[in-house]
Amino acid sequence: MLRALEAEEFLPLLREQAPQATAEQLCRVHPAGYVETILAIRPEPGDSVAIDGDTAMSQGSAEAALRAAGGAVHAVDAVIDGWARRAFAAVRPPGHHAERRTAMGFCLFSNAAIAARHAQARGLGRVAVADFDVHHGNGTQDVFYDDPSLFYASSHQFPCYPGTGAASERGAADNVVNVPLAPETGSKEFRAAWSDTLLPALDRFAPELVIVSAGFDAHKADPLAQLRLETADFAWITERLLQTAGRHSGGRMVSVLEGGYDLDALAASVAVHVRALLQA
Ligand SMILES: [Zn+2]
């Protein structure tokens, strides 16, 4: 992914090192005790500690998780302070499965939710997360569910990990919209889900900032799930979300990397995503 972003067309990008998130930023979403527990897990080099069946931490994981959340926060600061209108946080570990008190699905801190809460701490009111990762973002939804100032919109494969994301999960104030897609679904159904349901719902919410949970594991080449998206679909959804941001958020958009496990498909998909962000 980083190699793909070294291409000449991406020279105009401003590149920033992701800072470590502060305890204050993390604790807007996670209890202090949970943050302390995660950050205390620092195995010896070469060792790892299993958090659950999918999620392990190595020596570098705690710092990587702090920088993943911190990168998302820094991207929010960039678009609020106005030295960028759009930002992409090329970070791992991903975040959208991490619930308030539970690390799961490779995720330690709920990066997109932490970014949303930071935007509100900086003075914004309504913040939306649009999540096109192939998996449902149970963690983001968990944080947002009872708060009408936050909006979560997701398309995802169903049935699939983590098992949440039925259309009947709508949030306490109709502030959650889920569109489950059957395995082997391709571009047509994906685009219809966003055009017919998710984008109109985002328009009705009128977010002051759009945060994208940008997972690229719905690509047909991805080994972890069975949706059949083409690389071009990620350009399409990025352009549509930029139009939403243009209508409601002054064009401000923060995109945070989630999944994507075929590395060639990930690199190609991130390239079209960032190209769309750059050209908007
Ligand atoms: Zn995923």
CSV table of N, CA and C in Angstrom, one decimal, residues 24 31 33 42 50 53 85 92 110 113 128 148 150 170 177 193 216 231 241 263 265 272-273 276:
chain,number,residue,atom,x,y,z
A,24,GLU,N,-6.5,10.7,27.2
A,24,GLU,CA,-7.7,11.4,27.1
A,24,GLU,C,-8.5,11.1,25.9
A,31,PRO,N,-13.1,2.6,28.5
A,31,PRO,CA,-12.8,2.8,30.0
A,31,PRO,C,-11.3,2.8,30.2
A,33,GLY,N,-9.5,1.6,32.5
A,33,GLY,CA,-9.0,0.3,32.9
A,33,GLY,C,-8.7,-0.6,31.7
A,42,ARG,N,3.0,-6.1,26.6
A,42,ARG,CA,4.2,-5.8,25.8
A,42,ARG,C,5.1,-7.1,25.9
A,50,ALA,N,-2.2,-13.9,22.9
A,50,ALA,CA,-3.5,-14.0,22.3
A,50,ALA,C,-4.5,-13.3,23.1
A,53,GLY,N,-9.3,-15.5,19.7
A,53,GLY,CA,-8.9,-16.4,18.7
A,53,GLY,C,-8.3,-15.8,17.4
A,85,ARG,N,-8.4,19.3,3.5
A,85,ARG,CA,-9.9,19.1,3.5
A,85,ARG,C,-10.2,17.6,3.6
A,92,ARG,N,-2.7,0.5,10.8
A,92,ARG,CA,-3.0,-0.8,11.4
A,92,ARG,C,-2.5,-0.8,12.8
A,110,SER,N,-11.0,1.5,19.1
A,110,SER,CA,-12.0,1.7,18.1
A,110,SER,C,-11.7,3.0,17.3
A,113,ALA,N,-14.3,5.5,15.9
A,113,ALA,CA,-15.2,6.1,17.0
A,113,ALA,C,-14.4,7.1,17.8
A,128,ALA,N,-20.7,11.3,11.3
A,128,ALA,CA,-21.1,10.0,10.7
A,128,ALA,C,-19.9,9.2,10.4
A,148,PRO,N,-27.7,10.0,19.5
A,148,PRO,CA,-28.3,10.5,18.3
A,148,PRO,C,-27.4,11.5,17.5
A,150,LEU,N,-24.4,10.8,16.7
A,150,LEU,CA,-23.5,10.0,15.9
A,150,LEU,C,-24.3,9.1,15.0
A,170,ARG,N,-30.9,-0.7,14.4
A,170,ARG,CA,-31.1,0.6,13.8
A,170,ARG,C,-30.7,1.8,14.7
A,177,VAL,N,-27.7,2.4,10.3
A,177,VAL,CA,-28.3,1.8,9.1
A,177,VAL,C,-27.4,0.7,8.6
A,193,ALA,N,-26.9,-0.8,-2.7
A,193,ALA,CA,-27.1,-0.7,-1.2
A,193,ALA,C,-26.7,0.8,-0.8
A,216,PHE,N,-10.9,-2.7,2.6
A,216,PHE,CA,-10.9,-3.1,1.2
A,216,PHE,C,-11.0,-4.6,1.1
A,231,THR,N,-11.9,-3.4,-8.1
A,231,THR,CA,-11.1,-2.2,-7.6
A,231,THR,C,-11.9,-0.9,-7.9
A,241,LEU,N,-19.2,9.3,-1.5
A,241,LEU,CA,-19.1,9.8,-0.1
A,241,LEU,C,-18.5,11.2,-0.1
A,263,LEU,N,-2.8,-8.4,-0.4
A,263,LEU,CA,-2.0,-7.2,-0.4
A,263,LEU,C,-2.0,-6.5,-1.8
A,265,ALA,N,-4.5,-6.5,-4.0
A,265,ALA,CA,-5.8,-5.8,-4.2
A,265,ALA,C,-5.9,-4.7,-3.2
A,272,VAL,N,-6.8,3.8,-5.8
A,272,VAL,CA,-8.0,4.5,-6.4
A,272,VAL,C,-8.8,5.3,-5.3
A,273,HIS,N,-8.7,4.8,-4.1
A,273,HIS,CA,-9.4,5.6,-3.0
A,273,HIS,C,-8.7,6.9,-2.8
A,276,ALA,N,-9.1,9.4,-5.6
A,276,ALA,CA,-10.4,10.1,-5.5
A,276,ALA,C,-10.4,11.2,-4.5
